[in-house]
Amino acid sequence: MIINYAHRGASGYFPENTMLAFKKALHLNATGLETDIQITSDGVLVILHDELVNRTTNGHGFVKDYTYTELRKLDAGSWFRKDYKNLKIPSLEELLEFVKDKNIQLNLELKNNIVLYNNIEEKVIDMIYKYNMENNIIISSFNHYCLKKCKEISKAIPIGALYKAGLYEPEKYAKHLDADALHPYFYAIKNSSIIKKIKASGIKINTYTVNEENHMKFFIDNHVNGIITNYPDKLSKLLS
Ligand code: G3P
Ligand code: MG
């Protein structure tokens, strides 16, 4: 069964990476949630795509310079639509609390590229075990040193290597990294023979961000393991 990952929640319809976007994603038949992790100045794991709060809140500056209490005062919804002004930036714990009793796959993307957060790997893995989510999770990142560190901390937690452009023999690279999955931008693997080779080597494929039906169809027909989309309802229709 292909996992239908809602990218930052149902971000095509609701403000990305808010609890509303995650809850609605499940109503729209997502079977997985993809989200992005950053850390506040006082060490709290929070959910936000950008290192800066500027684009998706009424605040300014870096997440790393806000305490969690300060961050919670920001409005994370109005930028999308005025009546969403009461939405907050969630903590990772809030999301885990919400998904822990549900049969949902979680893809936690560690945003450890622009700001190098201290011990983000240990912190996230501790939290995964605290909520017994180790069997329903995959950690991904564009920072593959960060992924390798995750694997060294816990071999049991799957890791997926994010990349944007056409890697040569990505399955070999995945093995070298000890990765369980590749998370390519969809144009980097929109080629049946590349997909076949990756799959034959036992490496999984979760591709992002697939929003158009013709692209969705291609990846369904080519049996990838997961599709990350802003529109889980569209994908769900094609999957059923
Ligand atoms: O994890 C897939 C995708 O979210 C990676 O890119 O920038 O949307 O976090 P980005
Ligand atoms: Mg992401």
Coordinates of C-alpha atoms and ligand atoms in Angstrom, one line a residue:
M1 CA 0.0 0.0 0.0
I2 CA 1.4 3.4 -1.0
I3 CA 1.6 5.8 1.9
N4 CA -0.3 9.0 1.3
Y5 CA 1.8 11.6 3.2
A6 CA 0.3 15.0 3.7
H7 CA 3.1 17.5 3.1
R8 CA 3.2 19.8 6.1
G9 CA -0.3 18.5 6.7
A10 CA -3.0 19.3 4.2
S11 CA -1.0 22.4 3.2
G12 CA -2.9 22.9 0.0
Y13 CA -6.0 23.9 1.9
F14 CA -4.9 24.9 5.4
P15 CA -1.9 26.8 6.9
E16 CA 1.1 24.5 6.7
N17 CA 2.5 22.7 9.7
T18 CA -0.4 23.6 12.1
M19 CA -2.5 21.2 14.1
L20 CA -5.4 22.2 11.9
A21 CA -3.5 21.1 8.8
F22 CA -2.6 17.8 10.4
K23 CA -6.1 17.0 11.6
K24 CA -7.7 18.0 8.3
A25 CA -5.2 15.8 6.4
L26 CA -6.5 12.8 8.2
H27 CA -10.1 13.8 7.3
L28 CA -8.9 14.0 3.7
N29 CA -7.6 10.4 3.9
A30 CA -3.9 10.9 4.4
T31 CA -2.3 7.8 5.8
G32 CA 0.9 9.7 6.7
L33 CA 2.0 13.1 7.7
E34 CA 5.2 14.9 6.7
T35 CA 6.5 17.7 8.8
D36 CA 9.6 19.8 9.6
I37 CA 11.4 20.1 12.9
Q38 CA 13.3 23.1 14.3
I39 CA 14.5 23.9 17.8
T40 CA 13.7 27.0 20.0
S41 CA 16.3 28.9 22.1
D42 CA 15.3 27.0 25.2
G43 CA 15.6 23.6 23.4
V44 CA 12.0 22.8 22.5
L45 CA 11.4 20.8 19.3
V46 CA 8.9 22.7 17.2
I47 CA 7.2 22.3 13.9
L48 CA 8.0 24.9 11.2
H49 CA 9.3 24.7 7.7
D50 CA 11.5 27.8 7.6
E51 CA 14.4 28.6 9.9
L52 CA 12.8 32.1 10.0
V53 CA 9.3 32.7 11.3
N54 CA 8.7 35.6 8.8
R55 CA 6.8 33.8 6.0
T56 CA 4.2 31.9 8.0
T57 CA 3.7 34.0 11.2
N58 CA 3.3 37.6 12.2
G59 CA 6.8 37.5 13.8
H60 CA 10.3 38.2 12.5
G61 CA 13.6 36.4 13.0
F62 CA 15.0 32.9 13.6
V63 CA 13.2 30.2 15.5
K64 CA 16.4 29.5 17.3
D65 CA 16.2 33.0 18.9
Y66 CA 12.7 32.5 20.3
T67 CA 11.8 30.8 23.5
Y68 CA 9.0 28.3 23.2
T69 CA 6.7 30.7 25.2
E70 CA 7.5 33.6 22.8
L71 CA 7.0 31.4 19.8
R72 CA 3.5 30.3 21.0
K73 CA 2.4 34.0 21.0
L74 CA 2.8 34.2 17.2
D75 CA -0.1 33.9 14.8
A76 CA 0.7 31.0 12.4
G77 CA -2.6 31.2 10.5
S78 CA -3.4 34.7 9.2
W79 CA -0.8 34.7 6.5
F80 CA -2.9 32.0 4.9
R81 CA -6.4 33.3 5.7
K82 CA -7.5 35.9 8.2
D83 CA -9.9 33.7 10.1
Y84 CA -7.0 31.3 11.0
K85 CA -5.4 33.9 13.2
N86 CA -5.6 31.8 16.3
L87 CA -3.4 28.9 15.0
K88 CA -0.1 28.4 16.8
I89 CA 3.2 26.8 15.9
P90 CA 2.9 23.3 17.4
S91 CA 5.6 21.5 19.4
L92 CA 6.6 18.1 18.2
E93 CA 5.1 16.7 21.4
E94 CA 1.7 18.1 20.5
L95 CA 1.8 16.3 17.2
L96 CA 3.0 13.1 18.8
E97 CA 0.2 13.3 21.4
F98 CA -2.3 13.7 18.5
V99 CA -1.0 10.8 16.4
K100 CA 0.1 8.3 19.0
D101 CA -3.1 6.3 19.1
K102 CA -3.8 6.5 15.4
N103 CA -2.6 4.3 12.6
I104 CA -0.6 7.0 11.0
Q105 CA 2.9 7.1 9.5
L106 CA 5.0 10.1 10.4
N107 CA 7.8 11.5 8.4
L108 CA 9.9 13.9 10.5
E109 CA 12.2 16.0 8.5
L110 CA 15.1 17.4 10.5
K111 CA 15.8 21.0 9.3
N112 CA 19.5 20.8 10.2
N113 CA 20.9 22.6 7.2
I114 CA 21.0 26.4 7.6
V115 CA 20.9 26.4 11.4
L116 CA 22.9 23.5 12.8
Y117 CA 20.8 22.6 15.9
N118 CA 22.8 21.0 18.7
N119 CA 21.8 17.4 19.3
I120 CA 18.6 17.6 17.2
E121 CA 19.1 13.9 16.4
E122 CA 19.2 12.7 20.1
K123 CA 16.3 15.0 21.0
V124 CA 14.0 13.8 18.2
I125 CA 14.9 10.1 18.8
D126 CA 14.2 10.4 22.5
M127 CA 10.8 11.9 21.8
I128 CA 10.0 9.1 19.3
Y129 CA 10.7 6.5 22.0
K130 CA 8.8 8.5 24.6
Y131 CA 5.7 8.2 22.5
N132 CA 6.4 4.6 21.3
M133 CA 6.3 5.8 17.7
E134 CA 9.4 3.9 16.5
N135 CA 7.4 1.6 14.2
N136 CA 5.4 4.3 12.6
I137 CA 8.1 6.8 11.8
I138 CA 10.8 7.7 9.3
I139 CA 13.3 10.5 9.8
S140 CA 14.4 12.4 6.7
S141 CA 16.8 15.3 6.1
F142 CA 18.7 17.0 3.4
N143 CA 21.7 16.9 5.8
H144 CA 22.9 13.3 5.4
Y145 CA 25.5 13.6 8.2
C146 CA 22.5 14.2 10.4
L147 CA 20.8 11.1 9.1
K148 CA 23.9 9.0 9.6
K149 CA 24.1 10.2 13.2
C150 CA 20.4 9.2 13.7
K151 CA 21.2 5.7 12.5
E152 CA 24.2 5.5 14.9
I153 CA 21.9 6.5 17.8
S154 CA 19.2 4.0 16.9
K155 CA 19.5 1.4 14.2
A156 CA 15.8 0.6 14.6
I157 CA 14.5 4.0 13.3
P158 CA 14.4 4.2 9.5
I159 CA 16.0 7.1 7.8
G160 CA 15.3 8.6 4.3
A161 CA 17.7 10.7 2.4
L162 CA 16.2 13.8 0.8
Y163 CA 17.7 15.1 -2.4
K164 CA 16.6 17.5 -5.2
A165 CA 18.4 16.5 -8.4
G166 CA 19.3 13.4 -10.4
L167 CA 21.7 11.4 -8.2
Y168 CA 23.7 8.8 -10.1
E169 CA 22.9 5.3 -8.8
P170 CA 21.1 6.5 -5.8
E171 CA 20.5 3.0 -4.5
K172 CA 24.3 2.6 -4.1
Y173 CA 24.5 5.9 -2.2
A174 CA 21.6 4.8 0.0
K175 CA 23.4 1.6 1.0
H176 CA 26.6 3.6 1.7
L177 CA 24.6 5.8 4.0
D178 CA 22.8 2.9 5.6
A179 CA 19.6 4.6 4.6
D180 CA 16.3 2.7 4.5
A181 CA 14.7 5.0 1.9
L182 CA 15.4 7.7 -0.6
H183 CA 13.2 10.8 -0.6
P184 CA 13.8 12.4 -4.0
Y185 CA 12.2 15.5 -5.5
F186 CA 9.8 13.8 -7.9
Y187 CA 11.5 15.1 -11.1
A188 CA 14.7 13.4 -10.0
I189 CA 13.2 9.9 -10.3
K190 CA 10.4 10.3 -12.8
N191 CA 11.9 7.4 -14.7
S192 CA 10.7 3.8 -14.4
S193 CA 14.1 2.2 -14.8
I194 CA 15.6 4.3 -12.0
I195 CA 12.7 3.4 -9.8
K196 CA 13.0 -0.3 -10.6
K197 CA 16.7 -0.4 -9.7
I198 CA 16.1 1.4 -6.4
K199 CA 13.3 -1.0 -5.5
A200 CA 15.3 -4.0 -6.6
S201 CA 18.0 -3.1 -4.2
G202 CA 15.6 -3.1 -1.2
I203 CA 15.6 0.7 -0.7
K204 CA 12.2 2.4 -0.3
I205 CA 11.1 5.5 -2.2
N206 CA 9.0 8.3 -0.8
T207 CA 8.9 11.1 -3.3
Y208 CA 8.0 14.8 -2.9
T209 CA 6.0 17.0 -3.5
V210 CA 3.6 15.5 -6.0
N211 CA 0.6 17.7 -6.5
E212 CA -0.6 17.0 -10.0
E213 CA -2.7 14.0 -10.9
N214 CA -0.7 12.9 -13.9
H215 CA 2.5 12.8 -11.8
M216 CA 0.6 11.0 -9.0
K217 CA -0.6 8.4 -11.5
F218 CA 3.0 7.8 -12.7
F219 CA 4.3 7.1 -9.2
I220 CA 1.3 4.9 -8.4
D221 CA 1.8 2.9 -11.5
N222 CA 5.5 2.6 -10.7
H223 CA 4.8 1.4 -7.1
V224 CA 6.8 3.8 -5.0
N225 CA 6.4 3.3 -1.3
G226 CA 5.1 6.8 -0.4
I227 CA 4.0 9.9 -2.1
I228 CA 4.2 13.3 -0.3
T229 CA 1.6 15.7 -1.4
N230 CA -0.2 19.0 -0.4
Y231 CA -3.5 17.4 -1.6
P232 CA -4.0 14.0 0.2
D233 CA -7.6 13.9 -1.0
K234 CA -6.6 14.0 -4.7
L235 CA -4.1 11.2 -4.1
S236 CA -6.5 9.2 -2.1
K237 CA -9.0 9.2 -4.9
L238 CA -6.4 7.9 -7.4
L239 CA -5.2 5.3 -4.9
S240 CA -8.6 3.8 -4.3
Ligands
G3P1 O1 10.1 15.9 3.0 C1 9.8 16.4 1.7 C2 9.8 17.8 1.5 O2 9.1 18.4 2.6 C3 11.2 18.3 1.5 O3 11.3 19.7 1.2 O4 11.4 22.1 1.7 O5 9.2 21.0 1.6 O6 10.7 20.5 3.5 P1 10.6 20.9 2.0
MG2 MG 9.6 19.0 4.6

